[in-house]
GROMACS .gro file of C-alpha atoms in nm:
model
  428
    1MET     CA    1   0.108   2.507   1.108
    2THR     CA    2   0.266   2.364   1.421
    3ASP     CA    3   0.638   2.301   1.465
    4THR     CA    4   0.576   1.931   1.396
    5MET     CA    5   0.362   1.982   1.085
    6ILE     CA    6   0.495   1.815   0.773
    7ALA     CA    7   0.480   2.048   0.474
    8ASP     CA    8   0.397   1.897   0.136
    9THR     CA    9   0.723   2.023  -0.005
   10VAL     CA   10   0.937   1.832   0.244
   11ASP     CA   11   1.062   1.488   0.151
   12LEU     CA   12   0.858   1.245   0.361
   13ALA     CA   13   1.132   0.987   0.410
   14GLU     CA   14   1.376   1.244   0.544
   15THR     CA   15   1.110   1.404   0.761
   16MET     CA   16   1.016   1.071   0.916
   17LEU     CA   17   1.380   0.985   0.974
   18ASP     CA   18   1.429   1.320   1.145
   19MET     CA   19   1.134   1.242   1.373
   20GLY     CA   20   1.296   0.912   1.463
   21ARG     CA   21   1.629   1.074   1.545
   22ARG     CA   22   1.464   1.340   1.760
   23ALA     CA   23   1.258   1.075   1.936
   24ARG     CA   24   1.572   0.872   2.010
   25ALA     CA   25   1.745   1.177   2.158
   26ALA     CA   26   1.435   1.260   2.363
   27SER     CA   27   1.404   0.904   2.493
   28ARG     CA   28   1.761   0.913   2.623
   29LYS     CA   29   1.698   1.241   2.804
   30LEU     CA   30   1.365   1.127   2.942
   31GLY     CA   31   1.500   0.794   3.067
   32GLN     CA   32   1.771   0.974   3.261
   33MET     CA   33   1.531   1.210   3.435
   34THR     CA   34   1.395   1.143   3.781
   35PRO     CA   35   1.051   0.999   3.852
   36ALA     CA   36   0.958   1.338   3.997
   37ASP     CA   37   1.052   1.505   3.669
   38ARG     CA   38   0.829   1.271   3.470
   39THR     CA   39   0.545   1.315   3.720
   40ARG     CA   40   0.574   1.692   3.697
   41GLY     CA   41   0.561   1.674   3.320
   42LEU     CA   42   0.252   1.456   3.322
   43GLN     CA   43   0.072   1.685   3.566
   44ALA     CA   44   0.152   1.978   3.339
   45VAL     CA   45   0.019   1.785   3.039
   46ALA     CA   46  -0.313   1.720   3.216
   47ALA     CA   47  -0.345   2.089   3.303
   48ALA     CA   48  -0.261   2.191   2.946
   49ILE     CA   49  -0.528   1.961   2.801
   50ARG     CA   50  -0.786   2.121   3.029
   51ALA     CA   51  -0.665   2.470   2.940
   52SER     CA   52  -0.692   2.384   2.568
   53ALA     CA   53  -1.045   2.244   2.595
   54SER     CA   54  -1.206   2.497   2.362
   55LYS     CA   55  -0.939   2.441   2.094
   56VAL     CA   56  -0.959   2.063   2.122
   57LEU     CA   57  -1.339   2.056   2.105
   58ALA     CA   58  -1.343   2.294   1.809
   59ALA     CA   59  -1.091   2.071   1.632
   60ASN     CA   60  -1.300   1.766   1.713
   61ALA     CA   61  -1.607   1.936   1.566
   62GLN     CA   62  -1.414   1.967   1.237
   63ASP     CA   63  -1.330   1.597   1.249
   64MET     CA   64  -1.689   1.502   1.326
   65ASP     CA   65  -1.826   1.712   1.039
   66ALA     CA   66  -1.583   1.547   0.797
   67ALA     CA   67  -1.657   1.199   0.934
   68GLU     CA   68  -2.033   1.245   0.901
   69ALA     CA   69  -1.986   1.375   0.546
   70LYS     CA   70  -1.787   1.059   0.467
   71GLY     CA   71  -2.071   0.847   0.602
   72LEU     CA   72  -1.872   0.676   0.878
   73ASP     CA   73  -2.080   0.433   1.082
   74ALA     CA   74  -2.215   0.500   1.430
   75ALA     CA   75  -1.940   0.300   1.603
   76MET     CA   76  -1.665   0.504   1.437
   77LEU     CA   77  -1.844   0.829   1.513
   78ASP     CA   78  -1.880   0.731   1.878
   79ARG     CA   79  -1.508   0.653   1.902
   80LEU     CA   80  -1.421   0.985   1.742
   81ALA     CA   81  -1.657   1.214   1.933
   82LEU     CA   82  -1.537   1.436   2.216
   83ASP     CA   83  -1.740   1.650   2.452
   84ALA     CA   84  -1.656   1.831   2.774
   85ALA     CA   85  -1.703   1.517   2.983
   86ARG     CA   86  -1.490   1.297   2.758
   87LEU     CA   87  -1.217   1.560   2.740
   88GLU     CA   88  -1.214   1.583   3.118
   89GLY     CA   89  -1.185   1.205   3.121
   90ILE     CA   90  -0.876   1.233   2.899
   91ALA     CA   91  -0.715   1.486   3.133
   92SER     CA   92  -0.809   1.276   3.436
   93SER     CA   93  -0.650   0.969   3.275
   94VAL     CA   94  -0.324   1.161   3.231
   95GLU     CA   95  -0.342   1.261   3.599
   96ALA     CA   96  -0.403   0.899   3.693
   97VAL     CA   97  -0.094   0.797   3.496
   98ALA     CA   98   0.102   1.071   3.676
   99GLY     CA   99  -0.003   0.914   4.005
  100LEU     CA  100   0.120   0.567   3.916
  101PRO     CA  101   0.443   0.432   4.062
  102ASP     CA  102   0.728   0.505   3.823
  103PRO     CA  103   0.835   0.169   3.674
  104ILE     CA  104   1.184   0.274   3.567
  105GLY     CA  105   1.461   0.135   3.786
  106LYS     CA  106   1.222  -0.098   3.967
  107GLU     CA  107   1.398  -0.408   4.100
  108LEU     CA  108   1.227  -0.706   3.940
  109ALA     CA  109   1.444  -0.982   4.087
  110ARG     CA  110   1.766  -1.022   4.284
  111TRP     CA  111   1.983  -1.318   4.374
  112GLU     CA  112   2.336  -1.405   4.474
  113ARG     CA  113   2.542  -1.674   4.305
  114PRO     CA  114   2.762  -1.920   4.501
  115ASN     CA  115   3.069  -1.730   4.377
  116GLY     CA  116   2.943  -1.412   4.543
  117LEU     CA  117   2.814  -1.230   4.233
  118ASP     CA  118   2.513  -1.013   4.316
  119ILE     CA  119   2.270  -1.009   4.021
  120VAL     CA  120   1.976  -0.769   3.991
  121ARG     CA  121   1.717  -0.743   3.714
  122ILE     CA  122   1.575  -0.391   3.681
  123ALA     CA  123   1.311  -0.232   3.460
  124VAL     CA  124   1.422   0.008   3.185
  125PRO     CA  125   1.234   0.188   2.903
  126LEU     CA  126   1.180   0.018   2.569
  127GLY     CA  127   1.309   0.335   2.401
  128VAL     CA  128   1.105   0.476   2.109
  129ILE     CA  129   0.754   0.343   2.057
  130GLY     CA  130   0.564   0.393   1.734
  131ILE     CA  131   0.187   0.391   1.785
  132ILE     CA  132  -0.046   0.361   1.487
  133TYR     CA  133  -0.415   0.404   1.559
  134GLU     CA  134  -0.743   0.495   1.397
  135SER     CA  135  -1.025   0.719   1.507
  136ARG     CA  136  -0.987   0.757   1.884
  137PRO     CA  137  -0.835   1.098   1.971
  138ASN     CA  138  -0.804   0.994   2.337
  139VAL     CA  139  -0.530   0.749   2.233
  140THR     CA  140  -0.312   1.050   2.154
  141ALA     CA  141  -0.310   1.156   2.519
  142ASP     CA  142  -0.324   0.807   2.672
  143ALA     CA  143  -0.038   0.669   2.464
  144GLY     CA  144   0.175   0.979   2.508
  145ALA     CA  145   0.119   0.980   2.884
  146LEU     CA  146   0.199   0.612   2.928
  147CYS     CA  147   0.517   0.647   2.725
  148LEU     CA  148   0.622   0.947   2.935
  149ARG     CA  149   0.554   0.759   3.260
  150SER     CA  150   0.767   0.469   3.140
  151GLY     CA  151   1.052   0.686   3.011
  152ASN     CA  152   0.981   0.619   2.643
  153ALA     CA  153   0.945   0.857   2.352
  154ALA     CA  154   0.638   0.818   2.132
  155ILE     CA  155   0.586   0.871   1.761
  156LEU     CA  156   0.211   0.878   1.708
  157ARG     CA  157   0.031   0.825   1.379
  158CYS     CA  158  -0.343   0.883   1.410
  159GLY     CA  159  -0.610   0.800   1.156
  160SER     CA  160  -0.718   1.067   0.912
  161GLU     CA  161  -1.056   1.086   1.088
  162SER     CA  162  -0.903   1.231   1.407
  163THR     CA  163  -0.633   1.451   1.254
  164HIS     CA  164  -0.754   1.788   1.386
  165SER     CA  165  -0.840   1.655   1.733
  166SER     CA  166  -0.507   1.477   1.773
  167ARG     CA  167  -0.311   1.781   1.653
  168ALA     CA  168  -0.481   2.001   1.911
  169ILE     CA  169  -0.409   1.751   2.190
  170ILE     CA  170  -0.046   1.701   2.086
  171ASP     CA  171   0.014   2.077   2.072
  172ALA     CA  172  -0.105   2.107   2.432
  173MET     CA  173   0.113   1.816   2.542
  174ARG     CA  174   0.429   1.939   2.372
  175GLY     CA  175   0.382   2.291   2.504
  176ALA     CA  176   0.346   2.160   2.859
  177LEU     CA  177   0.659   1.946   2.834
  178LYS     CA  178   0.864   2.233   2.695
  179ALA     CA  179   0.748   2.466   2.971
  180GLU     CA  180   0.850   2.211   3.234
  181GLY     CA  181   1.195   2.150   3.087
  182LEU     CA  182   1.119   1.802   2.957
  183PRO     CA  183   1.201   1.707   2.596
  184GLU     CA  184   0.899   1.803   2.386
  185ASP     CA  185   1.009   1.553   2.121
  186ALA     CA  186   0.919   1.278   2.367
  187VAL     CA  187   0.573   1.302   2.204
  188GLN     CA  188   0.549   1.362   1.831
  189LEU     CA  189   0.256   1.330   1.596
  190VAL     CA  190   0.301   1.242   1.229
  191MET     CA  191   0.139   1.542   1.066
  192THR     CA  192   0.044   1.390   0.734
  193THR     CA  193  -0.232   1.161   0.617
  194ASP     CA  194   0.002   1.006   0.357
  195ARG     CA  195  -0.009   0.631   0.419
  196ALA     CA  196   0.355   0.606   0.317
  197ALA     CA  197   0.439   0.748   0.662
  198VAL     CA  198   0.318   0.423   0.815
  199GLY     CA  199   0.554   0.228   0.594
  200HIS     CA  200   0.848   0.435   0.712
  201MET     CA  201   0.753   0.370   1.075
  202LEU     CA  202   0.720  -0.003   1.013
  203ALA     CA  203   1.066  -0.007   0.857
  204GLY     CA  204   1.203   0.123   1.189
  205LEU     CA  205   1.337   0.465   1.082
  206GLU     CA  206   1.692   0.332   1.058
  207GLY     CA  207   1.683   0.168   1.400
  208ASN     CA  208   1.521   0.460   1.578
  209VAL     CA  209   1.191   0.279   1.647
  210ASP     CA  210   1.210  -0.007   1.897
  211VAL     CA  211   0.848  -0.127   1.909
  212ILE     CA  212   0.530  -0.070   1.708
  213VAL     CA  213   0.186  -0.077   1.872
  214PRO     CA  214  -0.111  -0.088   1.632
  215ARG     CA  215  -0.455  -0.003   1.765
  216GLY     CA  216  -0.747  -0.040   1.531
  217GLY     CA  217  -0.934  -0.284   1.312
  218ARG     CA  218  -0.814  -0.620   1.185
  219SER     CA  219  -0.689  -0.481   0.851
  220LEU     CA  220  -0.463  -0.228   1.026
  221VAL     CA  221  -0.323  -0.479   1.274
  222GLU     CA  222  -0.266  -0.746   1.010
  223ARG     CA  223  -0.084  -0.499   0.785
  224VAL     CA  224   0.140  -0.389   1.071
  225GLN     CA  225   0.217  -0.746   1.176
  226LYS     CA  226   0.292  -0.844   0.817
  227ASP     CA  227   0.512  -0.547   0.721
  228ALA     CA  228   0.685  -0.440   1.042
  229ARG     CA  229   1.060  -0.491   1.070
  230VAL     CA  230   1.054  -0.417   1.443
  231PRO     CA  231   0.868  -0.602   1.723
  232VAL     CA  232   0.491  -0.549   1.739
  233ILE     CA  233   0.263  -0.547   2.043
  234GLY     CA  234  -0.058  -0.652   1.869
  235HIS     CA  235  -0.418  -0.567   1.951
  236LEU     CA  236  -0.670  -0.766   1.746
  237GLU     CA  237  -1.045  -0.720   1.755
  238GLY     CA  238  -1.249  -0.799   2.063
  239LEU     CA  239  -1.468  -1.101   1.987
  240CYS     CA  240  -1.575  -1.109   2.352
  241HIS     CA  241  -1.796  -1.390   2.482
  242VAL     CA  242  -2.024  -1.416   2.785
  243ILE     CA  243  -2.124  -1.759   2.916
  244VAL     CA  244  -2.439  -1.790   3.125
  245ASP     CA  245  -2.371  -2.114   3.312
  246LYS     CA  246  -2.643  -2.341   3.448
  247ALA     CA  247  -2.550  -2.219   3.797
  248ALA     CA  248  -2.582  -1.849   3.707
  249ASP     CA  249  -2.780  -1.611   3.924
  250PRO     CA  250  -3.057  -1.487   3.688
  251GLU     CA  251  -3.050  -1.127   3.815
  252LYS     CA  252  -2.674  -1.106   3.780
  253ALA     CA  253  -2.699  -1.257   3.435
  254VAL     CA  254  -2.941  -0.992   3.310
  255SER     CA  255  -2.747  -0.705   3.464
  256ILE     CA  256  -2.404  -0.822   3.349
  257VAL     CA  257  -2.504  -0.917   2.993
  258VAL     CA  258  -2.690  -0.591   2.927
  259ASN     CA  259  -2.398  -0.389   3.059
  260ALA     CA  260  -2.138  -0.599   2.876
  261LYS     CA  261  -2.314  -0.536   2.544
  262MET     CA  262  -2.485  -0.199   2.575
  263ARG     CA  263  -2.286   0.029   2.810
  264ARG     CA  264  -2.070   0.132   2.513
  265THR     CA  265  -2.106  -0.081   2.205
  266GLY     CA  266  -1.815   0.077   2.017
  267ILE     CA  267  -1.533  -0.038   2.245
  268CYS     CA  268  -1.329  -0.355   2.211
  269GLY     CA  269  -1.452  -0.488   2.548
  270SER     CA  270  -1.814  -0.492   2.435
  271ALA     CA  271  -1.961  -0.843   2.434
  272GLU     CA  272  -2.030  -0.983   2.086
  273THR     CA  273  -2.152  -1.337   2.162
  274LEU     CA  274  -2.376  -1.474   2.437
  275LEU     CA  275  -2.368  -1.848   2.519
  276VAL     CA  276  -2.649  -1.976   2.742
  277ASP     CA  277  -2.654  -2.322   2.901
  278ALA     CA  278  -2.955  -2.520   2.779
  279ALA     CA  279  -3.036  -2.623   3.137
  280VAL     CA  280  -3.144  -2.266   3.223
  281ALA     CA  281  -3.209  -2.115   2.881
  282ASP     CA  282  -3.589  -2.143   2.894
  283ASP     CA  283  -3.596  -1.942   3.216
  284VAL     CA  284  -3.303  -1.701   3.184
  285LEU     CA  285  -3.275  -1.623   2.814
  286PRO     CA  286  -3.616  -1.446   2.782
  287LYS     CA  287  -3.523  -1.218   3.073
  288ILE     CA  288  -3.182  -1.133   2.926
  289ALA     CA  289  -3.334  -1.082   2.581
  290ALA     CA  290  -3.601  -0.849   2.720
  291GLY     CA  291  -3.335  -0.632   2.883
  292LEU     CA  292  -3.126  -0.621   2.567
  293LEU     CA  293  -3.422  -0.549   2.334
  294GLU     CA  294  -3.543  -0.274   2.563
  295ALA     CA  295  -3.197  -0.118   2.546
  296GLY     CA  296  -3.213  -0.123   2.165
  297CYS     CA  297  -3.000  -0.429   2.090
  298GLU     CA  298  -3.054  -0.644   1.783
  299LEU     CA  299  -3.032  -1.015   1.865
  300ARG     CA  300  -2.912  -1.278   1.618
  301GLY     CA  301  -2.976  -1.628   1.749
  302ASP     CA  302  -2.917  -1.988   1.654
  303ASP     CA  303  -3.217  -2.220   1.611
  304ARG     CA  304  -3.235  -2.310   1.980
  305ALA     CA  305  -3.219  -1.948   2.093
  306ARG     CA  306  -3.484  -1.840   1.840
  307ALA     CA  307  -3.713  -2.118   1.957
  308ILE     CA  308  -3.709  -1.954   2.301
  309VAL     CA  309  -3.707  -1.589   2.186
  310PRO     CA  310  -3.874  -1.571   1.842
  311LYS     CA  311  -3.793  -1.199   1.805
  312MET     CA  312  -3.432  -1.287   1.730
  313ILE     CA  313  -3.297  -1.270   1.374
  314GLU     CA  314  -3.151  -1.593   1.240
  315ALA     CA  315  -2.775  -1.603   1.303
  316THR     CA  316  -2.533  -1.708   1.029
  317GLU     CA  317  -2.184  -1.850   1.071
  318ALA     CA  318  -2.040  -1.502   1.004
  319ASP     CA  319  -2.204  -1.373   1.323
  320TRP     CA  320  -1.977  -1.588   1.538
  321SER     CA  321  -1.667  -1.421   1.391
  322THR     CA  322  -1.787  -1.060   1.367
  323GLU     CA  323  -1.685  -0.776   1.597
  324TYR     CA  324  -1.997  -0.564   1.556
  325LEU     CA  325  -1.896  -0.262   1.766
  326ALA     CA  326  -2.267  -0.189   1.743
  327PRO     CA  327  -2.587  -0.281   1.930
  328ILE     CA  328  -2.593  -0.632   1.783
  329LEU     CA  329  -2.537  -0.954   1.979
  330ALA     CA  330  -2.504  -1.311   1.857
  331VAL     CA  331  -2.677  -1.565   2.084
  332ALA     CA  332  -2.642  -1.942   2.106
  333VAL     CA  333  -2.789  -2.201   2.338
  334VAL     CA  334  -2.526  -2.463   2.423
  335ASP     CA  335  -2.556  -2.809   2.575
  336ASP     CA  336  -2.329  -2.743   2.871
  337LEU     CA  337  -2.011  -2.569   2.984
  338SER     CA  338  -1.797  -2.797   2.767
  339ALA     CA  339  -1.987  -2.684   2.458
  340ALA     CA  340  -1.951  -2.319   2.558
  341LEU     CA  341  -1.576  -2.358   2.607
  342ALA     CA  342  -1.548  -2.533   2.270
  343HIS     CA  343  -1.733  -2.248   2.100
  344ILE     CA  344  -1.494  -1.993   2.252
  345GLY     CA  345  -1.200  -2.208   2.150
  346SER     CA  346  -1.322  -2.202   1.789
  347TRP     CA  347  -1.420  -1.835   1.755
  348SER     CA  348  -1.244  -1.623   2.017
  349SER     CA  349  -0.992  -1.356   1.916
  350GLY     CA  350  -0.815  -1.402   2.250
  351HIS     CA  351  -0.930  -1.069   2.394
  352THR     CA  352  -1.184  -1.100   2.679
  353GLU     CA  353  -1.432  -1.363   2.796
  354CYS     CA  354  -1.673  -1.383   3.092
  355ILE     CA  355  -1.857  -1.656   3.279
  356ILE     CA  356  -2.161  -1.590   3.496
  357THR     CA  357  -2.198  -1.864   3.756
  358GLU     CA  358  -2.231  -1.929   4.126
  359ASP     CA  359  -2.038  -2.255   4.088
  360SER     CA  360  -1.673  -2.192   4.180
  361ASP     CA  361  -1.566  -2.519   4.016
  362ALA     CA  362  -1.720  -2.405   3.686
  363ALA     CA  363  -1.543  -2.071   3.716
  364ASP     CA  364  -1.212  -2.243   3.788
  365ARG     CA  365  -1.257  -2.470   3.488
  366PHE     CA  366  -1.330  -2.166   3.271
  367PHE     CA  367  -1.014  -1.993   3.398
  368ALA     CA  368  -0.803  -2.302   3.338
  369THR     CA  369  -0.938  -2.378   2.991
  370VAL     CA  370  -0.984  -2.048   2.810
  371ASP     CA  371  -0.669  -1.887   2.672
  372SER     CA  372  -0.767  -1.523   2.631
  373ALA     CA  373  -0.588  -1.217   2.764
  374ILE     CA  374  -0.864  -1.126   3.013
  375LEU     CA  375  -1.104  -1.364   3.187
  376LEU     CA  376  -1.385  -1.245   3.414
  377HIS     CA  377  -1.614  -1.421   3.658
  378ASN     CA  378  -1.946  -1.249   3.738
  379ALA     CA  379  -1.834  -0.911   3.600
  380SER     CA  380  -1.898  -0.722   3.278
  381THR     CA  381  -1.655  -0.748   2.988
  382GLN     CA  382  -1.659  -0.369   2.979
  383PHE     CA  383  -1.404  -0.383   3.262
  384ALA     CA  384  -1.146  -0.490   3.001
  385ASP     CA  385  -0.976  -0.154   3.024
  386GLY     CA  386  -0.643  -0.035   3.160
  387GLY     CA  387  -0.805   0.242   3.361
  388GLU     CA  388  -1.038  -0.006   3.530
  389PHE     CA  389  -0.735  -0.225   3.607
  390GLY     CA  390  -0.574   0.066   3.795
  391MET     CA  391  -0.322   0.138   3.518
  392GLY     CA  392  -0.446   0.493   3.466
  393ALA     CA  393  -0.486   0.435   3.094
  394GLU     CA  394  -0.383   0.189   2.826
  395ILE     CA  395  -0.241   0.190   2.477
  396GLY     CA  396  -0.451  -0.115   2.392
  397ILE     CA  397  -0.537  -0.470   2.487
  398ALA     CA  398  -0.258  -0.695   2.365
  399THR     CA  399  -0.394  -1.026   2.238
  400GLY     CA  400  -0.060  -1.187   2.158
  401ARG     CA  401   0.159  -1.392   2.388
  402ILE     CA  402   0.495  -1.218   2.363
  403HIS     CA  403   0.613  -0.945   2.600
  404ALA     CA  404   0.279  -0.788   2.693
  405ARG     CA  405  -0.071  -0.933   2.718
  406GLY     CA  406  -0.398  -0.771   2.819
  407PRO     CA  407  -0.408  -0.398   2.899
  408VAL     CA  408  -0.082  -0.234   2.793
  409GLY     CA  409   0.005   0.023   3.058
  410ALA     CA  410   0.325   0.188   3.175
  411GLU     CA  411   0.477  -0.129   3.324
  412GLN     CA  412   0.415  -0.319   3.000
  413LEU     CA  413   0.614  -0.055   2.810
  414THR     CA  414   0.936  -0.152   2.983
  415THR     CA  415   1.199  -0.417   2.932
  416TYR     CA  416   1.484  -0.498   3.170
  417LYS     CA  417   1.856  -0.521   3.208
  418TYR     CA  418   2.084  -0.703   3.451
  419ILE     CA  419   2.316  -0.535   3.698
  420VAL     CA  420   2.593  -0.767   3.820
  421ARG     CA  421   2.813  -0.662   4.111
  422GLY     CA  422   3.130  -0.848   4.197
  423THR     CA  423   3.426  -0.826   4.434
  424GLY     CA  424   3.698  -0.927   4.191
  425GLN     CA  425   3.561  -1.261   4.064
  426VAL     CA  426   3.707  -1.411   3.744
  427ARG     CA  427   3.569  -1.709   3.559
  428PRO     CA  428   3.779  -2.026   3.583
   0.00000   0.00000   0.00000
């Protein structure tokens, strides 16, 4: 049992409240430390994760055995699984976060009033961030690292599927922080699978939680958004669309669509719907379909798409609103760009969309019309990732419109305050 394990005999409400109080104290200490201190701590965390590789992988094997026994689907198993390469990727992500510019104290704006007041807006930590997520053990390290970089404390609540993996990772992180003289309570993991713990977090732990970040399926996010008494940075599912415009380069179209769907089907940036302009569908769609079918993708098409590629299964209305997270792609042939944009407007979750075209005017119209967090031109939707954006890692892709949107990295985990300097001014 680790020092953060919750014993069954301990009252859960009091235990959760104690976690909140310790997180608040840790956030104050962490926010007052220097950027070099936080960098040193993050570098130590990365080294500790590498040093704990055998323990983490053994713990993950326990989680995988239990998940397979439960009959979890392939997408969930893929999200849960760790191997040496993925664990190295986790450690490397922490190192990348350590190498980011420290956002705390950054001057965001400055101006002088006619009366001589000098006003500065500077970035400060949010405080204590509660993060509720499902099967991905890498979120434990990514979220903890981003909170450390931005001077925040994190209270992490993983899904029951990744309990052993997340505990092993958090033990390594806390040990590294303690050894480096940083507050180990800056990263805490809720060590119970009791769902009541989530309710305590959503209630704010008597003011000790400033923001909640849910990362998981629609049911989790909707519950958090419905029940939370503190602000929520929401991450809904990725109903990602790819438009093949009439001015698309056929070779680019095949390459991008296959990658957008099949590189990793279990991530939120995986494409779920393909929209092909009727003007080029007879020529381009068979080539794209061949690449997808060869890669093992099931295609579900509307009547026009199936007339061109008969191997497709008939699509139903549910296919336009389903995040498969699996090798399944819904396909529609549309009259023109206007029809494609209308389809996205009706079905998008506001996550990520792509247009493939050599027509810059079409791309500009797509950018101006579609209101999703991430828009791409001639690039795979699988780039919808904080690491690929140069953020080192991400807590999630925010699909809302308040505070943060798109990849949530260290800078997005800050707020600001105003510093006003005067020379004796009084207000008339």
